[in-house]
Amino acid sequence: IQFSLANRSHIWNNTIRNSTLHGISMSTAGSVNITNNTIKDNRGFGIFFTSAQNSTVANNTIYNNSYGIVISAKEPGIIGYNHSIFSNNIYSNSRIGIKINGSSGSNRIYYNKIYNHTRNEAAGILFDNTTLVNLVYDNELITNNTYGIYINMTNNTNITNNNITTNTGTGIYLNFSQNINITLNNITSNYINGIFLANSTNNNITGNTITNH
């Protein structure tokens, strides 16, 4: 399913599979609700937003794609913002569960289960080269990924009250990132580190439970 310059649509109760590219793709679109779908076995991304705004992704099962959900904004002067991603079951995609990159902000990721992303440098959630504020909070389970959350060249992201456990590498990894708030998370039994900061400054880490590393 592809949207371009299209708004105010509802995609629900579908099985979307075996696409040679992406399961659902939206370019410069907005106010699209994607709910109660099974999105699987697509060669590209399960859901791809590029320079799109104000959409909801809720109660979907997303697996066996290359990436589960990607929010990107690379067109000059256009940002991807204000997406709500909640109550999804995102697992066993070959690379990343959820990726946010470029000029993407005011996105909220919460109440999800994100697990089994372990191929090479895979991550449950990846922020890449993002400077606007994004929120990751109250996710029930971020587990059995190489990295639970990987934050690369990113500023102004809040990671709050998530359950980040038994990832095969590091629970939360910061690389060349700043102004990241990591608060009130349960970070336990990750194989290498609970939290690792590389070349990162001016970050706030407080009130977390970090055990068994």
Backbone as a ProteinNet text record, in pm:
[ID]
protein_1_A
[PRIMARY]
IQFSLANRSHIWNNTIRNSTLHGISMSTAGSVNITNNTIKDNRGFGIFFTSAQNSTVANNTIYNNSYGIVISAKEPGIIGYNHSIFSNNIYSNSRIGIKINGSSGSNRIYYNKIYNHTRNEAAGILFDNTTLVNLVYDNELITNNTYGIYINMTNNTNITNNNITTNTGTGIYLNFSQNINITLNNITSNYINGIFLANSTNNNITGNTITNH
[TERTIARY]
86.2	0	90	69.6	153	67.6	110.5	46.4	148.3	107.6	189.7	99.5	129.9	46.8	-98	-117.4	-251.6	-267.6	-387.8	-412	-541.1	-550.8	-674.6	-729.6	-650.8	-692.9	-676.5	-746.4	-742.9	-715.1	-605.5	-568.6	-583.5	-679.1	-703.1	-750.7	-715.2	-758.3	-716.1	-591.5	-537.5	-419.8	-393.1	-266	-190.1	-72.1	6.9	139.8	166.3	281.9	339.6	464.3	531.9	545.3	557.2	586.6	734.2	764.9	904.6	972.2	894.5	952.7	898.4	812	762.8	617.1	579.3	440.1	346.8	375.3	302.3	404.8	387.8	481.4	404.7	448.4	383.3	486	468.1	558	480.2	523.4	458.3	308	273.1	132.9	110.3	-17.1	-43.5	-177.5	-190.2	-315.4	-365.4	-274.1	-308.6	-303.9	-409.1	-416.1	-394	-295.6	-261.7	-283.1	-390	-427.4	-470.1	-434.7	-481.9	-447.8	-329	-283.4	-174	-158.7	-41.1	42.7	167.3	255.2	381.2	402.4	508.2	565.5	685.4	747.5	762.4	783	809.2	959.3	1004.3	1147.7	1208.1	1132.9	1180.5	1132.5	1073.4	1026.8	882	845.6	704.2	620.4	659	592.9	701.6	685.9	784.9	716.8	752.4	709.9	828.3	811.5	914.3	851.4	896.3	843	691.5	643.9	500.5	474.8	348.3	315.3	184.2	175	46.9	-23.5	50.8	-10.7	0.7	-83.5	-89.5	-63.4	24.7	51.1	24.5	-85.1	-126.8	-180.9	-145.9	-202.3	-175.8	-58.9	-18.9	80.7	87	190.6	279.7	410.2	502.8	626.5	649.8	764	809.9	934.4	996.2	1003.3	1024.9	1059.5	1207.4	1264.8	1402.8	1408	1321.9	1300.3	1151.4	1116.9	975.1	905.8	947.9	892.2	1008.3	1002.5	1103.5	1033.8	1078.5	1033.8	1154.2	1145.7	1258.7	1212.3	1302.8	1271.6	1399.1	1411.3	1533.5	1509.8	1384.1	1358.6	1383	1454.1	1484.7	1359.5	1361.5	1251.2	1130	1132.9	1018	1063.3	986.9	1021.6	915.4	954.3	859.5	830.7	707.7	683.2	545.9	535.9	409.7	342.8	422.6	367.4	358	251	233.6	243.4	338.9	360.5	341	229.7	200.6	126.4	147.9	78.1	96.6	214.7	247.4	335.9	330.4	417.3	514.2	639.8	737.6	854	874.6	974.7	1032	1151.4	1215.8	1221.7	1237	1274.9	1426.1	1476.6	1615.5	1715	1676.5	1772.8	1726.6	1621.9	1582.4	1432.2	1392.8	1250	1187	1237.7	1190.5	1311.4	1314.2	1423.1	1366.1	1427.5	1393.9	1520.1	1511.7	1631.4	1596.5	1698.6	1680.4	1603.7	1535.4	1461.7	1326.6	1330.7	1208.6	1195.9	1081.5	1065.3	923.4	907.8	777.3	711.4	792.7	740.3	739.6	636.1	617.8	610.3	695.4	701.9	672.9	559.6	521.1	431	430.8	348.4	374.3	491.3	520.8	599.4	596.3	688	778	911.3	1007	1116.8	1130	1221.4	1270	1378.7	1437.1	1490.5	1568.4	1642.9	1791.3	1853	1986.4	2086.8	2051.3	2147.7	2251.7	2376.4	2488.1	2464.2	2456.3	2442.7	2296.3	2207	2064.4	2026.5	1913.8	1865.2	1713.8	1663.4	1518.9	1469.5	1533.8	1501.8	1631.8	1636.8	1753.7	1715.3	1787.3	1781.8	1911.6	1901.9	2021	2017.9	2110.5	2128.1	2001	1943.2	1818.7	1844.8	1799.2	1825.6	1699.9	1583.2	1458.5	1416.8	1325.4	1282.7	1195.9	1231.1	1150.1	1140.1	1031.3	1002.3	986.5	1057.1	1041.1	1007.3	886.7	846.2	746.2	748.4	649.6	640.1	750.5	746.3	759	667.4	656	777.8	834.5	942.5	1029.3	1159.5	1259.8	1367.6	1362	1442.6	1494.4	1605.2	1666.2	1694.1	1744	1800.3	1952.2	2028	2170.1	2187.3	2126.1	2115.1	1967.1	1934.4	1795.6	1756.7	1830.7	1812.2	1949.5	1968.9	2095.7	2070.7	2146.7	2127.3	2255.8	2251.8	2370.4	2359.9	2454.6	2460.7	2326.4	2271.5	2134.6	2133.2	2044.5	2026.5	1879.9	1857.3	1723.3	1621.1	1662.8	1570.2	1552.9	1429.6	1397.9	1361.4	1430.3	1408.4	1361.6	1233.5	1175.3	1088.9	1115.3	1026.6	1002.7	1110.5	1103.4	1163.8	1122.4	1176.1	1272	1404	1507.3	1592.5	1567.8	1627.9	1678.9	1778.5	1832.9	1858.2	1913.7	1964	2104.1	2142	2266.4	2389.9	2372.2	2482.7	2461.6	2423.2	2406.2	2260.8	2214	2075.6	2049.5	2125.5	2115.5	2256.5	2279.8	2412.5	2403.6	2484.9	2492.4	2624.5	2618.1	2737.7	2728.9	2823.9	2824.9	2688.1	2632.7	2498.6	2502.1	2407.8	2403.8	2260.8	2245.4	2113.5	2011.6	2055.8	1968.8	1933.2	1805.3	1758	1717.9	1786.1	1758.9	1715.3	1585.6	1532.9	1432	1438.9	1336.9	1316.3	1420.8	1411.3	1456.2	1402	1449.5	1542.4	1673	1774.9	1848	1812	1863	1906.7	2012.5	2055.9	2085.1	2135.6	2188.4	2329.5	2370.8	2489.1	2617.8	2633.3	2759.3	2747.7	2666.7	2651.1	2504.2	2472.1	2339	2326.8	2419.4	2425.7	2571.5	2595.8	2731.1	2728.8	2819.5	2830.8	2965.9	2966.1	3089	3084.5	3184.7	3195.1	3066.9	3004.8	2874.9	2884.8	2824.3	2835.5	2698.8	2691.1	2572	2446	2459.7	2345.6	2306.3	2180.2	2126	2080.9	2140.8	2104.9	2067.8	1940.2	1898.6	1777.2	1774	1657.2	1632.4	1733.5	1717.4	1754.2	1699	1744.1	1830.5	1959.9	2056.5	2125	2093.6	2144	2183.2	2270.5	2305.9	2370	2477.4	2554.6	2697.7
-117.6	0	122.8	215.1	333.7	459.9	559.4	689.9	794.6	887.8	1002.4	1124.2	1225.6	1346.3	1310.1	1216.4	1170.1	1179.4	1216.2	1240.8	1174.4	1161.4	1122.4	989.4	885.2	750.9	656.4	543.4	443.7	307.6	244.8	110.9	16.9	-76.2	-159.5	-298.3	-396.1	-535.4	-598.2	-569.4	-629.5	-721	-815.7	-886.3	-838.3	-781.1	-720.4	-794.3	-865.4	-954.7	-970.2	-1015.7	-1057	-945.3	-820.1	-711.2	-716	-678.6	-670	-544.1	-451.4	-334.1	-322.5	-224.9	-202.6	-249.2	-286.2	-323	-203.2	-94.4	31.8	142.2	230	338.9	469.8	572.3	703.7	811.8	890.4	1000.3	1130.6	1225.3	1356.6	1338.2	1255.7	1225.3	1252	1254.8	1279.7	1229.5	1219.7	1180.3	1045.9	948.2	812.3	723.9	648.1	554.9	412.8	346	208.9	122.1	44.1	-28.1	-171.6	-261.1	-399.9	-474.9	-446.6	-518.3	-618	-718.9	-804.9	-770.5	-728.5	-682.2	-767.4	-853.1	-952.2	-990.5	-1042.8	-1107.3	-1013.3	-882.3	-787.3	-767	-751.1	-742.6	-614.3	-505.6	-379.5	-359.7	-244.2	-211.2	-254.5	-284	-310.4	-185.3	-74.3	54.9	159.7	244.6	346.4	482.2	573.4	712.6	795.3	872.4	967.1	1104.9	1197.7	1334.1	1333.2	1253.5	1241.8	1289.3	1323.2	1381.5	1324.9	1330.4	1316.5	1183.3	1074.9	944.1	856.9	754	661.6	520	448.6	307.1	232.1	154.9	95.5	-45.4	-133.3	-268.2	-351.9	-329.7	-410.5	-517.8	-625.1	-727	-715.4	-688.1	-654.9	-743.3	-831.8	-922.2	-972.3	-1021.4	-1079.6	-982.2	-852.8	-754.1	-718.1	-633.8	-592.9	-499.1	-398.6	-312.6	-317.8	-302.9	-303.3	-174	-60.6	71.2	167.8	251.7	354.9	489.2	588.4	727.4	807.8	867.3	936.9	1070.8	1167.7	1299	1353.9	1340.7	1382.5	1489.7	1522	1625.2	1762.3	1853.2	1985.2	2061	2111.3	2193.9	2118.5	1985.9	1905	1812.2	1807.5	1718.9	1610.4	1501.9	1397.2	1406.7	1431.3	1459	1410.9	1400.9	1378.9	1248	1142.3	1008.8	939.8	867.2	786.9	639.8	570.9	428.4	356	285.1	226.3	93.8	10.4	-118.1	-210.5	-204.3	-295.2	-409.4	-519.6	-634.3	-640.7	-600.9	-584	-678.3	-776.7	-876.8	-943.7	-995.8	-1081.6	-1018.4	-884.4	-822.3	-835.4	-839.2	-880.9	-776.8	-647.2	-546.3	-469.4	-390.4	-296.5	-307.8	-294.8	-290.8	-158	-44.8	89.2	177.3	250.5	343.3	484.1	582.9	723.8	792.9	865	935.7	1065.9	1147.3	1274.9	1374	1465.6	1572.8	1522.1	1427.4	1366.5	1401.8	1458.8	1499.5	1486.2	1498.5	1487.2	1353.3	1249.7	1114.9	1044.4	966	898.7	747.8	674.8	529.5	473.9	405	361.9	239.1	164.3	44.6	-67.2	-69.3	-172.5	-288.3	-402.5	-513.3	-522.4	-511.4	-506.2	-606.7	-711.7	-818.3	-898.9	-971.8	-1066.2	-997.3	-889.9	-828.3	-846.6	-948.6	-989.3	-1008.1	-980.5	-999.4	-887.8	-920.6	-826.5	-713.5	-588.9	-472.2	-431.7	-524.3	-495.4	-430.2	-358.4	-291.4	-298	-295	-283.5	-149.6	-39.2	96.4	166.3	230.6	305.7	450.7	544.9	685.8	719	775.7	801.8	943.6	1027.5	1162.4	1245.6	1243.4	1314.5	1419.2	1542.5	1650.3	1702.1	1664.3	1711.7	1619.7	1668	1591.4	1473.3	1353.4	1233.4	1163.7	1088.4	1027.9	877	802.9	657.8	628.2	578.7	562.4	448.1	388	287.9	168.9	136.3	16.6	-107.3	-199.1	-315.3	-405.1	-418.3	-514.4	-473.5	-451.1	-435	-537.8	-652.2	-766.8	-848.2	-916.9	-1008.7	-942.7	-819.1	-752.6	-743	-713.9	-689.6	-568.4	-456.8	-340.4	-318.4	-291.2	-257.3	-127.7	-17.7	111.7	163.4	198.6	253.4	396.4	490.2	632.9	685.2	717.7	754.3	896.8	981.9	1119.1	1189.3	1180.5	1225.5	1311	1411.2	1498.3	1498.6	1530.8	1568.9	1457	1337.3	1224.1	1181.7	1149.6	1108.1	959.7	884.6	740.8	719.1	688	690.6	567.1	501.1	398	281.5	236.7	120.7	-1.9	-118.8	-245	-299.5	-283.8	-315.1	-427.7	-549.8	-665.9	-768.5	-842.7	-960.2	-935.4	-818.6	-797.1	-856.6	-901	-976.4	-887.6	-755.5	-662.3	-568.3	-444	-339.6	-294.8	-262.7	-218.6	-87.1	19.3	149.8	193.9	222.6	260.5	399.3	492.4	627.9	646.4	696.9	722.7	863.4	951.3	1089.2	1155.6	1142.6	1195.5	1280.9	1376.2	1463.2	1504.4	1553.7	1595	1482	1362.3	1245.1	1225.1	1213	1187.6	1040.5	968.1	826.4	814.5	797.6	804.4	692.9	638.8	549.8	422.1	375.6	252.2	131.8	16.6	-110.4	-171.9	-172.2	-216.7	-333	-453.8	-570.1	-681.2	-750	-876.1	-863.9	-745.9	-735.1	-793	-853	-939.2	-860.8	-742.1	-669.5	-553.7	-453.2	-336.7	-300.6	-239.6	-181.3	-56.8	39.3	163.1	186	222.8	253.3	385.7	478.1	608.1	617.3	645.7	665.5	804.1	887.4	1020.4	1101.1	1091.2	1153.4	1239.6	1360.3	1455.6	1514.7	1573.1	1646.5	1560.7	1439	1348.3	1329	1297.1	1281.1	1136.6	1068.9	930.3	926.6	905.8	913.1	824.9	767.1	693.9	561.5	506.2	377.6	262.4	145	20.7	-52.6	-66.6	-125.6	-240.6	-364.2	-480.7	-593.9	-681.4	-809.6	-795	-713.1	-701.8	-745.6
0	0	0	-94	-104.1	-105.8	-25.4	-20.7	-63.4	-149.2	-184.5	-192.7	-112.6	-106.9	-77.7	14.7	50.4	201.2	246	387.3	434.2	568	636.2	584.1	605.4	565.6	683.4	676.3	782.8	720.1	762.9	716.1	834.7	827.9	944.9	905	988.7	974.3	841.3	799.4	678.3	711.8	622.9	621.2	498.4	522.2	415.2	411.5	301.6	300.5	160.7	156	32.2	-70.6	-23.5	-116.4	-154.8	-279.3	-321.5	-267.4	-210.9	-148.1	-5.6	24.2	159.9	172.3	294.4	316.3	300.8	375.5	365.6	352.5	253.3	230.1	217.5	292.1	289.1	265.4	160.5	127.9	126.8	210.2	220.2	238.7	335.3	366.3	514.2	554.7	695.4	740.6	874.5	938.9	888.2	883.1	842.9	967.2	990.6	1102.8	1051.9	1108.8	1070.4	1193.4	1194.7	1315.8	1285.2	1376.9	1375.5	1247.2	1191.9	1073.7	1108.9	1025.8	1028.6	906.8	930.9	824.2	830.8	733.7	745.9	609.6	611.6	495.8	376.8	405	297.5	282.2	158.7	133.8	191.2	189.5	244.4	387.7	415.2	549.3	566.8	690.2	715.3	691.4	757.7	740	719.6	618.3	586.5	573.5	666	657.6	607.8	502.5	462.8	447.5	530.8	532.5	547.8	641.6	670.4	813.3	842.3	972.3	1027.6	1161.3	1232.6	1209.2	1209.8	1187.8	1311.8	1315.5	1427.8	1378.2	1449.3	1421.7	1551.4	1556.8	1683.7	1664.3	1758.1	1765.3	1640.4	1579.2	1464.5	1506.4	1427.8	1440.9	1318.6	1343.8	1235.3	1249.2	1153.1	1164.5	1028.2	1025.9	906.4	788.7	819.2	718	737.6	651.5	678.7	799.7	804.3	919.8	951.9	1079.5	1113.5	1073.3	1135.6	1107.2	1088.3	983.9	960.5	945	1022.6	1007.7	964	844.1	786.5	732.1	731.1	674.3	612.7	482.8	414.7	309.5	280.9	182.4	243.4	175.2	232.3	273.5	395.8	444	491.2	486.5	528.5	640.1	748.7	859.1	873.7	938.2	973	1121.1	1158.5	1299.6	1344.4	1476.6	1546	1506.4	1503.6	1485.6	1621.5	1643.7	1765.2	1727.6	1789.2	1763.4	1895.6	1910.2	2040.4	2028.8	2128.5	2145.1	2026.1	1964.1	1854.8	1904.3	1833.3	1856.1	1738	1760.4	1652.2	1680.7	1596	1628.3	1503.5	1516.4	1416.5	1278.2	1273.2	1147.8	1133.2	1010.8	993.6	1043.5	1053.4	1096.2	1220.3	1207.7	1311.9	1337.3	1465.3	1495	1452.8	1509.2	1475.1	1451.8	1339.2	1309.4	1288	1355.5	1338.1	1289.2	1176.7	1132.7	1059.9	1039.8	971.4	1057.4	993.1	1062.1	1110.1	1201.7	1254.7	1402.3	1442.2	1580.9	1629.9	1761.4	1828.1	1799.3	1782.2	1765.3	1900.7	1924.5	2052.6	2030.5	2101.3	2091.3	2230	2246.8	2380.9	2376.1	2486.3	2508.1	2406.7	2343.9	2244.9	2304.9	2235.1	2257.8	2134.5	2157.3	2046.8	2078	1998.1	2036.3	1915.9	1939.9	1843.7	1717.4	1736.7	1626.4	1659.4	1603.5	1648.6	1535.8	1413.7	1305.2	1306.8	1321.1	1320.3	1420.6	1373.5	1461.2	1477.3	1480.4	1486.2	1618.5	1618.2	1739.1	1744.5	1867.8	1883.1	1832.2	1879.3	1835.1	1799.4	1683.5	1639.5	1610.7	1674.7	1636.9	1565.4	1445.1	1365.3	1310	1357.8	1304.9	1316.9	1436.7	1464.8	1572.6	1551.1	1647.5	1716.5	1668.7	1729	1843.3	1927.2	2045.2	2003.7	2051.7	2036.4	2171.7	2191	2321.1	2307.1	2393.4	2403.7	2548.6	2575.6	2714.9	2730.6	2848.9	2891	2796.1	2726	2642.8	2731.3	2709.7	2796.9	2789.6	2670	2653.2	2534.5	2562.1	2457.6	2490.3	2424.3	2468.8	2351.3	2375.7	2280.2	2145.3	2150.7	2034.9	2056	1951.2	1974.3	2065.9	2028.6	2115.3	2144.5	2270.2	2298.1	2228.5	2260.6	2195.8	2157.4	2029.6	1980.9	1935.9	1993	1966.3	1903.8	1775.4	1699.5	1645.9	1682.5	1630.5	1645.1	1764.9	1791.6	1917.4	1919.8	2035.7	2078	2205.5	2252.7	2246.7	2286.2	2292.8	2438.3	2476.1	2612.7	2614.8	2699.9	2715.8	2859.6	2879.6	3014.1	3040.2	3152.1	3207.5	3110.9	3047.5	2960.1	3028.9	2985.3	3034.8	2929	2954.3	2855.2	2912.2	2868.6	2934	2833.5	2877.1	2808.1	2659.1	2626.6	2491.2	2481	2363.3	2349.9	2350.3	2331	2342.4	2459.9	2430	2530.7	2534.9	2654.8	2668.4	2596.4	2631	2564.7	2527.5	2399.3	2349.7	2288	2337	2283.2	2210.6	2087.7	2008.6	1949.4	1986.6	1938.5	1957	2075.4	2103.3	2229	2238.5	2355.4	2386.6	2509.9	2559.7	2552	2588.2	2597.1	2743.3	2771.9	2907.6	2920.2	3007.7	3031.7	3176.7	3199.1	3335.8	3362.3	3482.7	3538.9	3457.6	3389.8	3312.7	3395.3	3363	3416.5	3312.5	3342.1	3247	3313.2	3276.2	3347.7	3253.5	3294	3232.7	3084	3039.9	2904.9	2904.5	2795.2	2799.3	2822.4	2761.2	2772.9	2871.8	2840.1	2926.6	2941.7	3055.2	3067.4	2982.4	3003.6	2925.5	2887.8	2762.3	2716.4	2641.4	2677.6	2612.8	2544.4	2414.5	2338.5	2274.6	2305.2	2243.9	2260.6	2377.7	2403.6	2529.1	2525.7	2636.6	2670.2	2791.7	2835.8	2833.6	2883.9	2892.1	3038.3	3061	3195.4	3215.3	3312.8	3344.5	3492	3522	3662.4	3688.7	3808.1	3855.5	3789.3	3720	3653.6	3748.1	3722	3784.5	3683.4	3717.4	3623	3695.5	3656.7	3729.7	3636.7	3688.2	3625.5	3488.1	3481.2	3358.2	3386.5
[MASK]
+++++++++++++++++++++++++++++++++++++++++++++++++++++++++++++++++++++++++++++++++++++++++++++++++++++++++++++++++++++++++++++++++++++++++++++++++++++++++++++++++++++++++++++++++++++++++++++++++++++++++++++++++++++

